[in-house]
Amino acid sequence: MFTQALTQTLSKRVLGSPLVDLLTGPHGVDRYTELVAPTWTAGDGRAKVVDVRRTTPRSVTLTLVPNDAFRSRHSVRAGQHVNLTVDIDGRRHTRCYSPANAEGGTHLELTIGHHDGGLVSSHLYERARRGMVVGLAGAGGDFVLPAARPRRILFVSGGSGITPVMAMLRTLIAERHRGEVAFVHYARTPAEACYRDELAAMSGVRVLHGFTRSGAGDLTGRFGPEHLAAAMPAPDAVFACGPTALVDAVREHCDNVYTESFVPRALEVPVNPSGGRITFADSGIDVVDDGRSLLEQAESAGLTPQNGCRMGICHTCTRRKACGTVRNLVTGAVSTAPDEDVQICVSVPVGDVDLSL
């Protein structure tokens, strides 16, 4: 064990040496070390899939071991998301997923819902295997437990929105939380309810299921006052994640609500396009603004910018705006200064824009 630890320490020092980087230029040391082990990189965050479970008809659960390049930069809190990158038919695709494991472990657990027409979710559901290497980056998000843990906590989730709240629940259990906890989860059918057996086996947690296409659950219908009363009247804090309709219902009937929705928001695009010119400087392409997001207009022009969530969360699509003005459709913020980074999936031009793409 001591010899292994010493070898790893020396390897990190050697790989991080400026001399090694110089000798391996112009590609850098990662281009060579990845030929020996795909996750043995100094700069790129990667992870190896060590377990694959398909426990429901519409989801796959992956257990990942991140490499040192990821662990040295990121500490994932329960409820946050990471950016996962996979190669499909020679092209890289990035999506953001929330780990379901408790904080502080060496592994990450991702349960990914298989959505009809979803390129990445379909690929992982059908082809994920042990030994597979994926890209991993960008732990972030504000949907987390407060440092001062509330005493009476209600978790509400729908579909694959269970993963971030599952991470919170597992973290509380690992901390031996002494307060009251209730968990309400909605799925289409009992067979599609992720983590159902684990939740049923938890002592001290009141678990209720609602099935939207089956009457076999503990709850009937949609979230409302009756479901709240059955789970936990007047909780100190509510953590909800799922479709927008569910999140909105929780907000309507509960106080002290922390929420996250995995469904892209309906962005209110401008009624009249600015008519300005969008110049994709790196590609030598320019188009006339038609009112859609910069990402959509880039794709229509034949470009393939990297992107993930397409809803302004993962920041995978961030690009440098050399000049011009854009407006963020989520926050309303307007970027006017030159050489600013903007999220092109949720930004629209306001006049002429020059983008590094």
CSV table of C-alpha atoms in Angstrom, one decimal:
chain,number,residue,atom,x,y,z
A,1,MET,CA,0.0,0.0,0.0
A,2,PHE,CA,2.8,2.4,0.9
A,3,THR,CA,4.7,1.6,-2.4
A,4,GLN,CA,1.5,2.2,-4.4
A,5,ALA,CA,0.9,5.5,-2.7
A,6,LEU,CA,4.5,6.6,-3.2
A,7,THR,CA,4.3,5.7,-6.9
A,8,GLN,CA,1.1,7.7,-7.4
A,9,THR,CA,2.7,10.7,-5.7
A,10,LEU,CA,5.8,10.5,-7.8
A,11,SER,CA,3.7,10.1,-11.0
A,12,LYS,CA,1.7,13.2,-10.2
A,13,ARG,CA,4.9,15.2,-9.7
A,14,VAL,CA,6.5,13.9,-12.9
A,15,LEU,CA,3.3,14.5,-15.0
A,16,GLY,CA,2.9,18.0,-13.6
A,17,SER,CA,6.5,18.9,-14.4
A,18,PRO,CA,6.9,21.8,-16.9
A,19,LEU,CA,9.8,19.9,-18.4
A,20,VAL,CA,7.6,16.9,-19.2
A,21,ASP,CA,5.0,19.2,-20.7
A,22,LEU,CA,7.7,20.8,-22.9
A,23,LEU,CA,9.1,17.5,-24.1
A,24,THR,CA,5.6,16.2,-25.0
A,25,GLY,CA,4.6,19.3,-26.9
A,26,PRO,CA,2.7,20.4,-28.8
A,27,HIS,CA,0.1,17.8,-27.8
A,28,GLY,CA,0.9,17.8,-24.1
A,29,VAL,CA,1.5,14.8,-21.8
A,30,ASP,CA,-2.2,13.7,-21.7
A,31,ARG,CA,-2.0,12.6,-25.4
A,32,TYR,CA,0.6,10.0,-24.4
A,33,THR,CA,-0.5,8.9,-21.0
A,34,GLU,CA,-4.0,8.2,-22.2
A,35,LEU,CA,-2.5,5.6,-24.6
A,36,VAL,CA,-1.4,3.6,-21.5
A,37,ALA,CA,-4.6,4.3,-19.4
A,38,PRO,CA,-7.5,6.5,-20.7
A,39,THR,CA,-8.1,8.0,-17.2
A,40,TRP,CA,-4.4,8.7,-16.5
A,41,THR,CA,-4.5,12.4,-17.5
A,42,ALA,CA,-3.1,15.5,-15.8
A,43,GLY,CA,-5.5,18.0,-17.4
A,44,ASP,CA,-8.7,16.3,-18.5
A,45,GLY,CA,-11.3,15.2,-16.0
A,46,ARG,CA,-12.4,11.6,-16.8
A,47,ALA,CA,-14.0,8.6,-15.1
A,48,LYS,CA,-14.1,4.9,-15.5
A,49,VAL,CA,-17.4,3.0,-15.4
A,50,VAL,CA,-17.0,0.2,-12.9
A,51,ASP,CA,-20.6,-0.9,-12.6
A,52,VAL,CA,-23.7,-0.8,-14.8
A,53,ARG,CA,-27.2,-1.6,-13.6
A,54,ARG,CA,-30.4,-1.5,-15.5
A,55,THR,CA,-32.9,-1.9,-12.6
A,56,THR,CA,-35.9,-0.2,-14.4
A,57,PRO,CA,-37.2,-0.4,-18.0
A,58,ARG,CA,-36.3,3.3,-18.5
A,59,SER,CA,-33.1,4.0,-16.7
A,60,VAL,CA,-29.5,2.9,-16.3
A,61,THR,CA,-27.3,3.4,-13.2
A,62,LEU,CA,-23.6,3.9,-13.7
A,63,THR,CA,-21.0,3.8,-11.0
A,64,LEU,CA,-18.0,6.0,-11.9
A,65,VAL,CA,-14.5,6.3,-10.5
A,66,PRO,CA,-13.2,9.8,-11.4
A,67,ASN,CA,-9.5,10.4,-12.1
A,68,ASP,CA,-7.2,12.7,-10.1
A,69,ALA,CA,-7.7,15.5,-12.6
A,70,PHE,CA,-11.4,15.7,-11.7
A,71,ARG,CA,-11.0,15.1,-8.0
A,72,SER,CA,-8.3,17.7,-7.6
A,73,ARG,CA,-10.6,20.4,-9.0
A,74,HIS,CA,-14.1,19.4,-7.9
A,75,SER,CA,-15.9,18.4,-4.7
A,76,VAL,CA,-19.4,17.4,-5.6
A,77,ARG,CA,-22.1,18.4,-3.0
A,78,ALA,CA,-25.3,16.4,-2.7
A,79,GLY,CA,-27.8,17.9,-5.2
A,80,GLN,CA,-25.2,19.3,-7.6
A,81,HIS,CA,-24.7,18.2,-11.2
A,82,VAL,CA,-21.6,17.2,-13.3
A,83,ASN,CA,-21.1,17.3,-17.0
A,84,LEU,CA,-20.7,13.9,-18.6
A,85,THR,CA,-19.1,13.6,-22.1
A,86,VAL,CA,-19.4,10.5,-24.3
A,87,ASP,CA,-18.2,9.8,-27.8
A,88,ILE,CA,-21.0,8.7,-30.2
A,89,ASP,CA,-20.1,7.9,-33.8
A,90,GLY,CA,-17.0,10.0,-33.7
A,91,ARG,CA,-18.6,13.0,-32.1
A,92,ARG,CA,-18.5,14.2,-28.5
A,93,HIS,CA,-21.7,14.9,-26.7
A,94,THR,CA,-22.1,16.5,-23.2
A,95,ARG,CA,-25.0,16.3,-20.9
A,96,CYS,CA,-25.4,17.3,-17.2
A,97,TYR,CA,-26.5,14.7,-14.6
A,98,SER,CA,-26.9,14.9,-10.8
A,99,PRO,CA,-25.1,12.1,-8.9
A,100,ALA,CA,-27.2,10.1,-6.5
A,101,ASN,CA,-24.5,9.1,-4.0
A,102,ALA,CA,-23.9,10.7,-0.6
A,103,GLU,CA,-21.2,13.4,-0.3
A,104,GLY,CA,-17.6,12.6,0.3
A,105,GLY,CA,-17.2,9.2,-1.5
A,106,THR,CA,-14.7,8.2,-4.0
A,107,HIS,CA,-17.3,7.0,-6.5
A,108,LEU,CA,-20.1,8.9,-8.4
A,109,GLU,CA,-23.4,7.2,-9.1
A,110,LEU,CA,-25.5,8.5,-12.0
A,111,THR,CA,-29.0,7.1,-12.7
A,112,ILE,CA,-29.9,8.3,-16.2
A,113,GLY,CA,-33.4,8.2,-17.5
A,114,HIS,CA,-33.9,6.8,-21.0
A,115,HIS,CA,-35.8,9.4,-22.9
A,116,ASP,CA,-37.4,8.7,-26.3
A,117,GLY,CA,-35.2,10.4,-28.9
A,118,GLY,CA,-32.5,11.3,-26.3
A,119,LEU,CA,-29.2,10.7,-28.1
A,120,VAL,CA,-27.0,10.4,-25.0
A,121,SER,CA,-29.5,8.7,-22.7
A,122,SER,CA,-30.3,6.1,-25.4
A,123,HIS,CA,-26.6,5.5,-26.0
A,124,LEU,CA,-25.8,5.0,-22.3
A,125,TYR,CA,-28.9,2.9,-21.7
A,126,GLU,CA,-28.1,0.6,-24.6
A,127,ARG,CA,-24.3,0.5,-24.7
A,128,ALA,CA,-22.9,1.5,-21.3
A,129,ARG,CA,-20.5,-1.2,-20.1
A,130,ARG,CA,-17.9,-1.7,-17.4
A,131,GLY,CA,-14.5,-0.4,-18.3
A,132,MET,CA,-16.0,2.4,-20.4
A,133,VAL,CA,-14.3,5.8,-20.0
A,134,VAL,CA,-16.2,9.0,-20.1
A,135,GLY,CA,-15.3,12.7,-19.8
A,136,LEU,CA,-16.2,14.4,-16.5
A,137,ALA,CA,-16.2,18.1,-15.6
A,138,GLY,CA,-17.9,21.0,-14.1
A,139,ALA,CA,-19.5,20.1,-10.7
A,140,GLY,CA,-21.9,22.9,-9.9
A,141,GLY,CA,-25.4,24.0,-9.1
A,142,ASP,CA,-27.1,25.7,-6.1
A,143,PHE,CA,-29.6,23.0,-5.4
A,144,VAL,CA,-27.9,21.8,-2.2
A,145,LEU,CA,-28.6,21.2,1.5
A,146,PRO,CA,-28.0,24.3,3.7
A,147,ALA,CA,-25.1,24.1,6.1
A,148,ALA,CA,-27.5,24.2,9.0
A,149,ARG,CA,-29.6,21.1,8.3
A,150,PRO,CA,-33.4,21.7,8.8
A,151,ARG,CA,-35.0,19.5,11.4
A,152,ARG,CA,-38.1,18.4,9.4
A,153,ILE,CA,-37.4,17.8,5.7
A,154,LEU,CA,-39.6,16.9,2.9
A,155,PHE,CA,-38.2,15.6,-0.4
A,156,VAL,CA,-40.4,15.6,-3.5
A,157,SER,CA,-39.2,14.2,-6.9
A,158,GLY,CA,-40.6,13.1,-10.2
A,159,GLY,CA,-39.0,10.6,-12.7
A,160,SER,CA,-35.2,11.0,-13.0
A,161,GLY,CA,-35.4,14.1,-10.7
A,162,ILE,CA,-35.0,11.6,-7.9
A,163,THR,CA,-31.2,11.6,-8.2
A,164,PRO,CA,-30.2,14.9,-6.6
A,165,VAL,CA,-32.7,14.5,-3.7
A,166,MET,CA,-31.5,10.8,-3.3
A,167,ALA,CA,-28.0,12.2,-2.8
A,168,MET,CA,-29.3,14.6,-0.1
A,169,LEU,CA,-31.2,11.8,1.6
A,170,ARG,CA,-28.2,9.5,1.6
A,171,THR,CA,-26.0,12.3,2.9
A,172,LEU,CA,-28.4,12.9,5.8
A,173,ILE,CA,-28.4,9.2,6.7
A,174,ALA,CA,-24.6,9.1,6.6
A,175,GLU,CA,-24.5,12.1,8.9
A,176,ARG,CA,-27.0,10.4,11.3
A,177,HIS,CA,-29.5,13.2,10.9
A,178,ARG,CA,-31.8,13.2,13.9
A,179,GLY,CA,-34.7,15.1,12.4
A,180,GLU,CA,-37.8,13.9,10.6
A,181,VAL,CA,-37.6,13.1,6.9
A,182,ALA,CA,-40.3,12.3,4.4
A,183,PHE,CA,-39.9,11.4,0.7
A,184,VAL,CA,-42.5,11.6,-2.0
A,185,HIS,CA,-41.7,10.2,-5.4
A,186,TYR,CA,-43.8,10.2,-8.6
A,187,ALA,CA,-43.2,7.8,-11.4
A,188,ARG,CA,-45.3,6.5,-14.3
A,189,THR,CA,-45.5,2.9,-13.0
A,190,PRO,CA,-44.1,0.9,-10.0
A,191,ALA,CA,-41.6,-0.7,-12.4
A,192,GLU,CA,-40.2,2.7,-13.4
A,193,ALA,CA,-39.7,3.9,-9.8
A,194,CYS,CA,-35.9,4.2,-9.3
A,195,TYR,CA,-34.5,3.2,-5.9
A,196,ARG,CA,-37.9,1.9,-4.8
A,197,ASP,CA,-36.4,-1.1,-2.9
A,198,GLU,CA,-33.7,1.0,-1.1
A,199,LEU,CA,-36.3,3.6,-0.1
A,200,ALA,CA,-38.6,0.9,1.3
A,201,ALA,CA,-35.9,-0.5,3.4
A,202,MET,CA,-34.9,2.8,5.0
A,203,SER,CA,-36.0,3.0,8.7
A,204,GLY,CA,-37.0,6.4,10.0
A,205,VAL,CA,-37.9,7.8,6.6
A,206,ARG,CA,-41.6,8.1,5.6
A,207,VAL,CA,-41.7,7.2,1.9
A,208,LEU,CA,-44.8,7.6,-0.3
A,209,HIS,CA,-45.1,6.8,-4.0
A,210,GLY,CA,-47.5,8.2,-6.6
A,211,PHE,CA,-47.8,6.5,-10.0
A,212,THR,CA,-49.3,8.6,-12.7
A,213,ARG,CA,-50.2,5.7,-15.0
A,214,SER,CA,-51.2,3.2,-12.2
A,215,GLY,CA,-53.5,3.3,-9.2
A,216,ALA,CA,-51.1,1.1,-7.2
A,217,GLY,CA,-49.3,3.9,-5.3
A,218,ASP,CA,-49.7,5.3,-1.9
A,219,LEU,CA,-50.9,8.6,-3.4
A,220,THR,CA,-53.5,9.2,-6.1
A,221,GLY,CA,-53.4,12.1,-8.5
A,222,ARG,CA,-51.0,15.1,-8.5
A,223,PHE,CA,-49.1,16.9,-5.7
A,224,GLY,CA,-51.4,19.1,-3.6
A,225,PRO,CA,-52.6,19.7,0.0
A,226,GLU,CA,-53.7,16.1,0.5
A,227,HIS,CA,-50.3,14.7,-0.5
A,228,LEU,CA,-48.5,17.2,1.6
A,229,ALA,CA,-50.7,16.3,4.6
A,230,ALA,CA,-50.0,12.6,4.1
A,231,ALA,CA,-46.3,13.1,3.8
A,232,MET,CA,-45.4,15.8,6.3
A,233,PRO,CA,-47.6,18.8,7.2
A,234,ALA,CA,-45.7,22.0,7.7
A,235,PRO,CA,-42.1,20.9,7.0
A,236,ASP,CA,-39.2,23.2,7.8
A,237,ALA,CA,-37.8,22.8,4.3
A,238,VAL,CA,-38.9,21.2,1.1
A,239,PHE,CA,-36.5,20.0,-1.7
A,240,ALA,CA,-38.2,19.3,-5.0
A,241,CYS,CA,-36.8,18.2,-8.4
A,242,GLY,CA,-38.7,17.0,-11.4
A,243,PRO,CA,-40.9,18.2,-14.2
A,244,THR,CA,-41.9,21.9,-14.2
A,245,ALA,CA,-45.5,21.2,-13.3
A,246,LEU,CA,-44.5,19.2,-10.2
A,247,VAL,CA,-42.0,21.9,-9.1
A,248,ASP,CA,-44.6,24.6,-9.6
A,249,ALA,CA,-47.2,22.6,-7.6
A,250,VAL,CA,-44.8,22.2,-4.7
A,251,ARG,CA,-44.0,25.9,-4.7
A,252,GLU,CA,-47.7,26.7,-4.7
A,253,HIS,CA,-48.5,24.6,-1.6
A,254,CYS,CA,-45.3,24.7,0.4
A,255,ASP,CA,-43.1,27.3,2.1
A,256,ASN,CA,-39.3,27.3,2.3
A,257,VAL,CA,-38.9,25.4,-1.0
A,258,TYR,CA,-35.6,24.6,-2.7
A,259,THR,CA,-36.2,23.5,-6.3
A,260,GLU,CA,-34.6,22.3,-9.5
A,261,SER,CA,-36.3,21.3,-12.7
A,262,PHE,CA,-34.6,19.1,-15.3
A,263,VAL,CA,-37.0,20.2,-18.0
A,264,PRO,CA,-35.8,23.1,-20.2
A,265,ARG,CA,-37.7,26.3,-19.5
A,266,ALA,CA,-40.0,27.8,-22.1
A,267,LEU,CA,-37.8,30.7,-23.1
A,268,GLU,CA,-39.6,33.9,-24.3
A,269,VAL,CA,-37.8,34.7,-27.5
A,270,PRO,CA,-38.0,38.2,-29.0
A,271,VAL,CA,-41.1,38.7,-31.2
A,272,ASN,CA,-39.1,40.7,-33.7
A,273,PRO,CA,-35.5,39.6,-34.5
A,274,SER,CA,-32.9,42.3,-34.2
A,275,GLY,CA,-31.9,41.9,-37.8
A,276,GLY,CA,-28.2,42.2,-36.9
A,277,ARG,CA,-25.4,40.1,-38.3
A,278,ILE,CA,-24.0,37.3,-36.2
A,279,THR,CA,-20.4,36.6,-37.2
A,280,PHE,CA,-18.9,33.3,-36.2
A,281,ALA,CA,-15.3,34.5,-36.4
A,282,ASP,CA,-13.4,31.3,-36.1
A,283,SER,CA,-15.4,29.6,-38.8
A,284,GLY,CA,-15.7,32.6,-41.2
A,285,ILE,CA,-19.5,32.3,-41.3
A,286,ASP,CA,-22.0,35.1,-40.7
A,287,VAL,CA,-25.8,35.0,-40.7
A,288,VAL,CA,-28.7,37.5,-40.2
A,289,ASP,CA,-30.2,37.2,-36.7
A,290,ASP,CA,-33.6,35.4,-36.9
A,291,GLY,CA,-34.5,35.7,-33.2
A,292,ARG,CA,-33.5,32.3,-31.9
A,293,SER,CA,-30.7,31.5,-29.5
A,294,LEU,CA,-27.1,31.9,-30.6
A,295,LEU,CA,-26.7,28.1,-30.3
A,296,GLU,CA,-29.7,27.3,-32.5
A,297,GLN,CA,-28.5,29.8,-35.2
A,298,ALA,CA,-25.0,28.4,-35.1
A,299,GLU,CA,-26.4,24.9,-35.6
A,300,SER,CA,-28.6,26.1,-38.5
A,301,ALA,CA,-25.4,27.6,-40.1
A,302,GLY,CA,-23.8,24.1,-40.1
A,303,LEU,CA,-21.7,24.6,-37.0
A,304,THR,CA,-21.6,22.0,-34.1
A,305,PRO,CA,-20.7,23.9,-30.9
A,306,GLN,CA,-20.3,21.8,-27.8
A,307,ASN,CA,-23.4,21.9,-25.6
A,308,GLY,CA,-25.1,20.0,-22.8
A,309,CYS,CA,-28.3,21.0,-21.0
A,310,ARG,CA,-29.5,23.6,-23.5
A,311,MET,CA,-31.2,25.4,-20.6
A,312,GLY,CA,-28.4,27.6,-19.1
A,313,ILE,CA,-27.3,25.2,-16.3
A,314,CYS,CA,-24.2,23.3,-17.3
A,315,HIS,CA,-22.2,26.1,-19.0
A,316,THR,CA,-20.9,23.6,-21.6
A,317,CYS,CA,-21.9,25.9,-24.5
A,318,THR,CA,-20.1,29.0,-23.1
A,319,ARG,CA,-18.3,31.0,-25.8
A,320,ARG,CA,-16.3,34.2,-25.9
A,321,LYS,CA,-18.2,37.2,-27.4
A,322,ALA,CA,-15.6,39.5,-29.0
A,323,CYS,CA,-18.0,42.4,-29.5
A,324,GLY,CA,-21.7,43.3,-29.7
A,325,THR,CA,-24.6,42.9,-27.3
A,326,VAL,CA,-26.6,39.8,-26.3
A,327,ARG,CA,-29.4,39.2,-23.8
A,328,ASN,CA,-29.7,36.1,-21.5
A,329,LEU,CA,-33.3,34.9,-21.8
A,330,VAL,CA,-33.2,33.2,-18.4
A,331,THR,CA,-31.8,36.0,-16.3
A,332,GLY,CA,-32.5,39.0,-18.5
A,333,ALA,CA,-28.9,40.2,-18.1
A,334,VAL,CA,-27.5,42.1,-21.0
A,335,SER,CA,-23.8,41.7,-22.0
A,336,THR,CA,-22.4,44.7,-23.8
A,337,ALA,CA,-18.7,44.7,-23.0
A,338,PRO,CA,-16.2,43.2,-25.4
A,339,ASP,CA,-14.5,39.9,-24.7
A,340,GLU,CA,-17.1,38.5,-22.4
A,341,ASP,CA,-18.1,34.8,-22.0
A,342,VAL,CA,-21.8,34.1,-22.8
A,343,GLN,CA,-24.0,31.0,-22.7
A,344,ILE,CA,-25.1,30.7,-26.3
A,345,CYS,CA,-27.9,28.2,-25.5
A,346,VAL,CA,-29.9,30.9,-23.7
A,347,SER,CA,-28.6,34.1,-25.3
A,348,VAL,CA,-30.0,36.1,-28.2
A,349,PRO,CA,-28.3,38.9,-30.2
A,350,VAL,CA,-29.3,42.5,-29.8
A,351,GLY,CA,-27.8,43.9,-33.0
A,352,ASP,CA,-24.5,42.8,-34.5
A,353,VAL,CA,-22.5,40.2,-32.6
A,354,ASP,CA,-19.1,38.8,-33.2
A,355,LEU,CA,-18.7,35.3,-31.6
A,356,SER,CA,-15.6,33.1,-31.2
A,357,LEU,CA,-17.0,30.0,-32.8
